Coordinates of C-alpha atoms in Angstrom, one line a residue:
X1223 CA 0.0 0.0 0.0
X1224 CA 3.0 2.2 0.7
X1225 CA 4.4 2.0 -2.5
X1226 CA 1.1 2.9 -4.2
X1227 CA 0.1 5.9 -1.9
X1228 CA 3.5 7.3 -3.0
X1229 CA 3.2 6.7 -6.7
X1230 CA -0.4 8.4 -6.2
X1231 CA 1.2 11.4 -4.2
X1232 CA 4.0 12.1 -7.2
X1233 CA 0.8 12.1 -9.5
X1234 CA -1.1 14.5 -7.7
X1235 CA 1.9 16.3 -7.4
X1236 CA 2.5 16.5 -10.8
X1237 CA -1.1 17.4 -11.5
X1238 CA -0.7 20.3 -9.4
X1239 CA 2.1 21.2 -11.5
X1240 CA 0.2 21.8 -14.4
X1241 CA -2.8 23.3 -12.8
X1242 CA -1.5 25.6 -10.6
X1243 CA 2.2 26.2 -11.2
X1244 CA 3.5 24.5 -8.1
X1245 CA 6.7 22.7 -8.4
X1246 CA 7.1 19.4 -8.0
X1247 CA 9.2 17.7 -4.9
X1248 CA 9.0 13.9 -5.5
X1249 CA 7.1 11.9 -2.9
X1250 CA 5.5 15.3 -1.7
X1251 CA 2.3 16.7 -1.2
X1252 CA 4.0 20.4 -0.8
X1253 CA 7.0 22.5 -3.0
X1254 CA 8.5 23.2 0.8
X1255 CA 7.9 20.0 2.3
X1256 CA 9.4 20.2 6.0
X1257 CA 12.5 18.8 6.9
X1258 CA 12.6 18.9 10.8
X1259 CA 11.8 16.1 12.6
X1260 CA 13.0 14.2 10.1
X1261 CA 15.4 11.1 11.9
X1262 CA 19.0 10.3 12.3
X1263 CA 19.5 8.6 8.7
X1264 CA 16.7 9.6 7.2
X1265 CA 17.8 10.7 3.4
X1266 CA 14.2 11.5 2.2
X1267 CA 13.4 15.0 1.3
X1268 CA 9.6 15.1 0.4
X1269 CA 6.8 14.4 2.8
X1270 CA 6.1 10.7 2.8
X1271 CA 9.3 9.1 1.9
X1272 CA 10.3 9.7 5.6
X1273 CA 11.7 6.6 6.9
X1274 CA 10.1 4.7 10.3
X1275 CA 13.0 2.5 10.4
X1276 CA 15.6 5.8 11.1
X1277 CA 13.0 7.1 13.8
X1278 CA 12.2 3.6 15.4
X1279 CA 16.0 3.4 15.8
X1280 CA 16.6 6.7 17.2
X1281 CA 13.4 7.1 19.4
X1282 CA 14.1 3.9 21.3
X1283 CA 12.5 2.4 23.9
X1284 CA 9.9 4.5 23.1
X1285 CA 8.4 3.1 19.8
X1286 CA 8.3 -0.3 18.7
X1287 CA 6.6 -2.0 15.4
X1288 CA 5.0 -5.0 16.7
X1289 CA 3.4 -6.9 13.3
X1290 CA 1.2 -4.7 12.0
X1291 CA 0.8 -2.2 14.9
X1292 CA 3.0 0.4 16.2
X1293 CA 3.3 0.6 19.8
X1294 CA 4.3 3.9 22.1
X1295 CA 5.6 4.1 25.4
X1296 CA 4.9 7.5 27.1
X1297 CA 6.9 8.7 30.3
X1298 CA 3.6 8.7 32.2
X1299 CA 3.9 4.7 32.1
X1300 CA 0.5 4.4 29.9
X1301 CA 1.3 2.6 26.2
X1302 CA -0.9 3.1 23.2
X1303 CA -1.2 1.4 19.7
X1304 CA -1.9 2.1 16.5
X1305 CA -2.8 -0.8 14.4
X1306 CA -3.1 -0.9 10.6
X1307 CA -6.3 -2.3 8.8
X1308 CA -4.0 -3.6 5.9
X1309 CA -6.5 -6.7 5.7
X1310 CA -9.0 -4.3 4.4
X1311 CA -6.6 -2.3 2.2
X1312 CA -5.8 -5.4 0.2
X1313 CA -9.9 -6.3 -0.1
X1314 CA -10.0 -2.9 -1.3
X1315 CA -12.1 -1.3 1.4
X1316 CA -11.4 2.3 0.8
X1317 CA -13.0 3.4 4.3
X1318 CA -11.6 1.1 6.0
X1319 CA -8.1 0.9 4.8
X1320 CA -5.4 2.7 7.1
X1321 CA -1.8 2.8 8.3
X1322 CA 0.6 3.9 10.8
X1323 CA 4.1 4.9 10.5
X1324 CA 6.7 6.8 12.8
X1325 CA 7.7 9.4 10.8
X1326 CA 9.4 12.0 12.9
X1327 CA 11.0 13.2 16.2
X1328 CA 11.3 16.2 18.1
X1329 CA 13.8 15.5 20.8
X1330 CA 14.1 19.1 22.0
X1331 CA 10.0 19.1 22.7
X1332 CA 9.6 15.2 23.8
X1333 CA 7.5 14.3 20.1
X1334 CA 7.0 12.2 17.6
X1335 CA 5.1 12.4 14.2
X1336 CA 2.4 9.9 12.7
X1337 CA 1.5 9.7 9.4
X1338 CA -1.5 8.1 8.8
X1339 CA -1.9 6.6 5.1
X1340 CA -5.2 6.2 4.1
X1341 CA -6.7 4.5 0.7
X1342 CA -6.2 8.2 -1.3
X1343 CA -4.4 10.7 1.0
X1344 CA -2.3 11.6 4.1
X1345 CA -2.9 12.9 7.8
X1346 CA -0.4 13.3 10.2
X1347 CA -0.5 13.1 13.8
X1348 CA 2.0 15.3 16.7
X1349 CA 2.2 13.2 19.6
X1350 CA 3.8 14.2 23.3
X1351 CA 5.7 11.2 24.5
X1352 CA 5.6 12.9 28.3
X1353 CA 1.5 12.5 28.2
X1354 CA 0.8 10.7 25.1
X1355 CA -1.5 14.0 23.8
X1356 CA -2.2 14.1 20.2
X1357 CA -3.0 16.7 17.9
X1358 CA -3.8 16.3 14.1
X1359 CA -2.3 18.1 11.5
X1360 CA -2.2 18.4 7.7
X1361 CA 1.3 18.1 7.1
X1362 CA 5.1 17.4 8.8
X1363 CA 5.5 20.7 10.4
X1364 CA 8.0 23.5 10.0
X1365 CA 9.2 24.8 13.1
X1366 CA 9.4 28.8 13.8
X1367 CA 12.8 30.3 14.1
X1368 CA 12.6 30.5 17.9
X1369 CA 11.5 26.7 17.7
X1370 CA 8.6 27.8 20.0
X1371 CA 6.0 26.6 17.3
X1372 CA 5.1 23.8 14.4
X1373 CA 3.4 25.4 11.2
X1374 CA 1.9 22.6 8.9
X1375 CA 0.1 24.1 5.4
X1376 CA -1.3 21.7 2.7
X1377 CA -3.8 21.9 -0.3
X1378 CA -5.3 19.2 -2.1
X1379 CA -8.3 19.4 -4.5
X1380 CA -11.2 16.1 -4.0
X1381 CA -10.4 12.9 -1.9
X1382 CA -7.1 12.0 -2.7
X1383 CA -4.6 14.1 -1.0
X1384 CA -3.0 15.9 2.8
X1385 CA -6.3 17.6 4.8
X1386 CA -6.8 21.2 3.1
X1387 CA -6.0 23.4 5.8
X1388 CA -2.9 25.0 8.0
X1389 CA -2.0 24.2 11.7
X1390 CA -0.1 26.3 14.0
X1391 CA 1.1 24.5 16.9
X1392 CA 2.7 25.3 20.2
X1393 CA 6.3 23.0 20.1
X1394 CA 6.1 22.9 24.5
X1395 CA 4.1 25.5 26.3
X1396 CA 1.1 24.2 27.6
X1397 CA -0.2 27.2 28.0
X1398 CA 0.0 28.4 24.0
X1399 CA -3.0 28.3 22.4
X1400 CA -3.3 25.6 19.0
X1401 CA -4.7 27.7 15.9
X1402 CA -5.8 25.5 13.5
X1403 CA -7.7 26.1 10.2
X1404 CA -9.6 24.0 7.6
X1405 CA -10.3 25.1 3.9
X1406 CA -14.4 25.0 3.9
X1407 CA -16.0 22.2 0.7
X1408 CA -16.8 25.5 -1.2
X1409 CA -13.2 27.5 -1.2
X1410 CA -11.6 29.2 -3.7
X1411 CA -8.2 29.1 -2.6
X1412 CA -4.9 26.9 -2.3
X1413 CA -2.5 27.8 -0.1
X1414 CA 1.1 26.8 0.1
X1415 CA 3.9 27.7 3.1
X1416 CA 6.8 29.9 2.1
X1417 CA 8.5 30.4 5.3
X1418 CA 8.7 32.1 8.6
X1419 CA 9.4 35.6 8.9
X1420 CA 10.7 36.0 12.6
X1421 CA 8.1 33.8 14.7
X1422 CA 5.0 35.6 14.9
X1423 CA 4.2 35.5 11.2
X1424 CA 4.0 32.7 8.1
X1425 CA 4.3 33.4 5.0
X1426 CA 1.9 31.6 2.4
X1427 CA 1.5 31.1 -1.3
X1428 CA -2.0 31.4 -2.6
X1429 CA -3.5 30.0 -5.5
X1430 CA -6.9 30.7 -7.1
X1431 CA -9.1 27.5 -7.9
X1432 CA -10.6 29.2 -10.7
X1433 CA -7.5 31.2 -11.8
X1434 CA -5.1 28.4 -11.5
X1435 CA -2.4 31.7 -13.1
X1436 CA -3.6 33.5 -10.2
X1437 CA -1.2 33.7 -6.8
X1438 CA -0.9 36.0 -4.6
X1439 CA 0.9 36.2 -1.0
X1440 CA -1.0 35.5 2.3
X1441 CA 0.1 35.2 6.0
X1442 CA -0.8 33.5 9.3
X1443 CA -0.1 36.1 11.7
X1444 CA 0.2 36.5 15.7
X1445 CA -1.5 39.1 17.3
X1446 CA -2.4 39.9 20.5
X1447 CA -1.9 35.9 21.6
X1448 CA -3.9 34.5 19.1
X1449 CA -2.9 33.3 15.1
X1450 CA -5.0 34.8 12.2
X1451 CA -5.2 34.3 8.5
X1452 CA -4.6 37.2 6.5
X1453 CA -5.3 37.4 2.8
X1454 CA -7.8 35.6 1.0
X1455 CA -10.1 33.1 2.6

Protein backbone atom coordinates (compact mmCIF):
# COMPACT_ATOMS: atom_id res chain seq x y z
CA UNK A 1 0.00 0.00 0.00
CA UNK A 2 3.05 2.18 0.71
CA UNK A 3 4.37 1.96 -2.51
CA UNK A 4 1.11 2.85 -4.16
CA UNK A 5 0.06 5.88 -1.87
CA UNK A 6 3.47 7.29 -2.97
CA UNK A 7 3.16 6.74 -6.70
CA UNK A 8 -0.36 8.45 -6.18
CA UNK A 9 1.25 11.41 -4.20
CA UNK A 10 3.99 12.07 -7.17
CA UNK A 11 0.83 12.11 -9.49
CA UNK A 12 -1.13 14.52 -7.71
CA UNK A 13 1.94 16.33 -7.44
CA UNK A 14 2.47 16.46 -10.79
CA UNK A 15 -1.13 17.41 -11.53
CA UNK A 16 -0.69 20.30 -9.36
CA UNK A 17 2.09 21.23 -11.47
CA UNK A 18 0.21 21.85 -14.42
CA UNK A 19 -2.79 23.27 -12.76
CA UNK A 20 -1.50 25.65 -10.59
CA UNK A 21 2.16 26.19 -11.25
CA UNK A 22 3.51 24.53 -8.08
CA UNK A 23 6.73 22.66 -8.41
CA UNK A 24 7.08 19.36 -7.96
CA UNK A 25 9.21 17.70 -4.86
CA UNK A 26 9.04 13.92 -5.47
CA UNK A 27 7.14 11.94 -2.92
CA UNK A 28 5.53 15.31 -1.67
CA UNK A 29 2.26 16.74 -1.25
CA UNK A 30 3.98 20.38 -0.77
CA UNK A 31 7.04 22.54 -2.96
CA UNK A 32 8.50 23.22 0.81
CA UNK A 33 7.93 20.02 2.28
CA UNK A 34 9.37 20.19 5.95
CA UNK A 35 12.46 18.85 6.87
CA UNK A 36 12.61 18.94 10.80
CA UNK A 37 11.81 16.10 12.64
CA UNK A 38 13.01 14.16 10.05
CA UNK A 39 15.40 11.09 11.93
CA UNK A 40 19.00 10.32 12.26
CA UNK A 41 19.55 8.64 8.75
CA UNK A 42 16.74 9.59 7.17
CA UNK A 43 17.81 10.75 3.40
CA UNK A 44 14.19 11.47 2.18
CA UNK A 45 13.36 15.05 1.29
CA UNK A 46 9.59 15.07 0.45
CA UNK A 47 6.77 14.38 2.83
CA UNK A 48 6.06 10.69 2.82
CA UNK A 49 9.28 9.15 1.93
CA UNK A 50 10.31 9.72 5.63
CA UNK A 51 11.68 6.62 6.89
CA UNK A 52 10.15 4.67 10.25
CA UNK A 53 13.05 2.52 10.44
CA UNK A 54 15.61 5.77 11.09
CA UNK A 55 13.03 7.13 13.85
CA UNK A 56 12.24 3.63 15.38
CA UNK A 57 16.04 3.36 15.82
CA UNK A 58 16.55 6.73 17.17
CA UNK A 59 13.37 7.15 19.37
CA UNK A 60 14.14 3.86 21.26
CA UNK A 61 12.49 2.44 23.92
CA UNK A 62 9.92 4.49 23.12
CA UNK A 63 8.36 3.11 19.79
CA UNK A 64 8.34 -0.26 18.73
CA UNK A 65 6.61 -1.98 15.42
CA UNK A 66 5.02 -4.96 16.70
CA UNK A 67 3.44 -6.87 13.26
CA UNK A 68 1.17 -4.75 12.01
CA UNK A 69 0.81 -2.22 14.88
CA UNK A 70 2.97 0.44 16.19
CA UNK A 71 3.26 0.60 19.81
CA UNK A 72 4.34 3.93 22.12
CA UNK A 73 5.55 4.12 25.40
CA UNK A 74 4.90 7.48 27.07
CA UNK A 75 6.85 8.69 30.31
CA UNK A 76 3.61 8.74 32.23
CA UNK A 77 3.88 4.65 32.06
CA UNK A 78 0.53 4.36 29.86
CA UNK A 79 1.28 2.61 26.17
CA UNK A 80 -0.88 3.12 23.17
CA UNK A 81 -1.20 1.41 19.65
CA UNK A 82 -1.85 2.15 16.45
CA UNK A 83 -2.76 -0.81 14.35
CA UNK A 84 -3.10 -0.94 10.59
CA UNK A 85 -6.26 -2.26 8.82
CA UNK A 86 -3.95 -3.60 5.86
CA UNK A 87 -6.55 -6.74 5.66
CA UNK A 88 -8.99 -4.28 4.39
CA UNK A 89 -6.56 -2.31 2.15
CA UNK A 90 -5.75 -5.36 0.24
CA UNK A 91 -9.92 -6.32 -0.07
CA UNK A 92 -10.04 -2.91 -1.30
CA UNK A 93 -12.14 -1.29 1.44
CA UNK A 94 -11.39 2.27 0.82
CA UNK A 95 -12.98 3.38 4.26
CA UNK A 96 -11.56 1.13 6.03
CA UNK A 97 -8.14 0.91 4.83
CA UNK A 98 -5.42 2.67 7.13
CA UNK A 99 -1.78 2.76 8.34
CA UNK A 100 0.59 3.92 10.78
CA UNK A 101 4.14 4.90 10.46
CA UNK A 102 6.67 6.84 12.82
CA UNK A 103 7.67 9.44 10.75
CA UNK A 104 9.42 11.98 12.86
CA UNK A 105 11.00 13.17 16.15
CA UNK A 106 11.28 16.20 18.06
CA UNK A 107 13.85 15.50 20.79
CA UNK A 108 14.12 19.08 21.95
CA UNK A 109 10.05 19.07 22.75
CA UNK A 110 9.57 15.17 23.78
CA UNK A 111 7.54 14.34 20.06
CA UNK A 112 7.04 12.16 17.57
CA UNK A 113 5.06 12.41 14.24
CA UNK A 114 2.43 9.87 12.70
CA UNK A 115 1.49 9.74 9.36
CA UNK A 116 -1.52 8.14 8.76
CA UNK A 117 -1.94 6.58 5.12
CA UNK A 118 -5.20 6.18 4.10
CA UNK A 119 -6.68 4.53 0.69
CA UNK A 120 -6.19 8.18 -1.26
CA UNK A 121 -4.36 10.68 1.00
CA UNK A 122 -2.28 11.63 4.07
CA UNK A 123 -2.86 12.88 7.78
CA UNK A 124 -0.38 13.29 10.16
CA UNK A 125 -0.50 13.05 13.81
CA UNK A 126 1.98 15.33 16.71
CA UNK A 127 2.16 13.20 19.58
CA UNK A 128 3.81 14.19 23.25
CA UNK A 129 5.66 11.24 24.49
CA UNK A 130 5.56 12.86 28.27
CA UNK A 131 1.52 12.50 28.18
CA UNK A 132 0.80 10.69 25.09
CA UNK A 133 -1.45 14.05 23.79
CA UNK A 134 -2.24 14.15 20.18
CA UNK A 135 -2.96 16.68 17.90
CA UNK A 136 -3.84 16.33 14.11
CA UNK A 137 -2.32 18.09 11.52
CA UNK A 138 -2.16 18.42 7.66
CA UNK A 139 1.30 18.10 7.12
CA UNK A 140 5.06 17.36 8.78
CA UNK A 141 5.53 20.68 10.36
CA UNK A 142 8.01 23.49 9.98
CA UNK A 143 9.18 24.81 13.11
CA UNK A 144 9.44 28.80 13.84
CA UNK A 145 12.75 30.31 14.15
CA UNK A 146 12.58 30.55 17.94
CA UNK A 147 11.46 26.74 17.71
CA UNK A 148 8.58 27.82 19.99
CA UNK A 149 5.99 26.58 17.28
CA UNK A 150 5.07 23.80 14.41
CA UNK A 151 3.38 25.37 11.20
CA UNK A 152 1.94 22.64 8.87
CA UNK A 153 0.09 24.05 5.42
CA UNK A 154 -1.27 21.75 2.66
CA UNK A 155 -3.85 21.89 -0.34
CA UNK A 156 -5.28 19.25 -2.10
CA UNK A 157 -8.31 19.38 -4.52
CA UNK A 158 -11.19 16.11 -4.02
CA UNK A 159 -10.39 12.91 -1.92
CA UNK A 160 -7.11 11.99 -2.72
CA UNK A 161 -4.56 14.14 -0.96
CA UNK A 162 -3.04 15.87 2.81
CA UNK A 163 -6.28 17.64 4.75
CA UNK A 164 -6.83 21.19 3.09
CA UNK A 165 -6.04 23.44 5.77
CA UNK A 166 -2.87 24.99 7.97
CA UNK A 167 -2.05 24.19 11.71
CA UNK A 168 -0.10 26.25 13.99
CA UNK A 169 1.15 24.51 16.86
CA UNK A 170 2.71 25.32 20.17
CA UNK A 171 6.28 23.00 20.12
CA UNK A 172 6.07 22.89 24.48
CA UNK A 173 4.12 25.53 26.29
CA UNK A 174 1.06 24.15 27.55
CA UNK A 175 -0.15 27.16 27.95
CA UNK A 176 -0.03 28.37 24.01
CA UNK A 177 -3.03 28.32 22.36
CA UNK A 178 -3.30 25.58 19.00
CA UNK A 179 -4.73 27.69 15.95
CA UNK A 180 -5.82 25.46 13.46
CA UNK A 181 -7.66 26.06 10.22
CA UNK A 182 -9.59 23.98 7.59
CA UNK A 183 -10.31 25.12 3.93
CA UNK A 184 -14.40 24.98 3.92
CA UNK A 185 -15.97 22.15 0.70
CA UNK A 186 -16.77 25.48 -1.19
CA UNK A 187 -13.25 27.49 -1.17
CA UNK A 188 -11.61 29.18 -3.73
CA UNK A 189 -8.22 29.14 -2.57
CA UNK A 190 -4.87 26.87 -2.25
CA UNK A 191 -2.49 27.78 -0.12
CA UNK A 192 1.12 26.80 0.15
CA UNK A 193 3.90 27.71 3.06
CA UNK A 194 6.84 29.86 2.12
CA UNK A 195 8.55 30.39 5.26
CA UNK A 196 8.73 32.11 8.59
CA UNK A 197 9.37 35.60 8.92
CA UNK A 198 10.73 35.96 12.58
CA UNK A 199 8.15 33.83 14.67
CA UNK A 200 4.99 35.64 14.95
CA UNK A 201 4.17 35.48 11.23
CA UNK A 202 4.04 32.73 8.13
CA UNK A 203 4.35 33.37 4.97
CA UNK A 204 1.94 31.61 2.41
CA UNK A 205 1.49 31.12 -1.27
CA UNK A 206 -2.02 31.40 -2.60
CA UNK A 207 -3.53 30.03 -5.52
CA UNK A 208 -6.92 30.72 -7.08
CA UNK A 209 -9.05 27.48 -7.94
CA UNK A 210 -10.57 29.25 -10.66
CA UNK A 211 -7.51 31.20 -11.82
CA UNK A 212 -5.09 28.37 -11.50
CA UNK A 213 -2.39 31.74 -13.15
CA UNK A 214 -3.59 33.48 -10.19
CA UNK A 215 -1.16 33.66 -6.77
CA UNK A 216 -0.93 36.01 -4.58
CA UNK A 217 0.92 36.17 -0.97
CA UNK A 218 -1.04 35.46 2.34
CA UNK A 219 0.06 35.16 6.04
CA UNK A 220 -0.76 33.47 9.33
CA UNK A 221 -0.14 36.07 11.67
CA UNK A 222 0.20 36.46 15.70
CA UNK A 223 -1.52 39.15 17.30
CA UNK A 224 -2.38 39.86 20.53
CA UNK A 225 -1.87 35.85 21.60
CA UNK A 226 -3.91 34.51 19.12
CA UNK A 227 -2.87 33.26 15.05
CA UNK A 228 -4.96 34.78 12.18
CA UNK A 229 -5.22 34.26 8.51
CA UNK A 230 -4.59 37.18 6.52
CA UNK A 231 -5.27 37.36 2.82
CA UNK A 232 -7.80 35.65 1.05
CA UNK A 233 -10.10 33.12 2.59
Amino acid sequence: MKVSLIRLAMVIAAAWFDANAFAVTPYSFSDHPSQDGRCIDDHGVGDIDRSERACLEQVGEFAKRVGPGLQLKFRNGKTRIYLNEEAKCRSGDADGCLKYQLTGYFPEHDLVLIEVDYWEGASWLLVRIATGDVVEIVAPPHYSPDRRWLASVASSVGPAGPPNGMDVVPASDPSLKEWHYRVPDDGQWLYEFAGFEGSARIKLLVSSMTEPQRRVPGSIERQKGEWQLRGPR
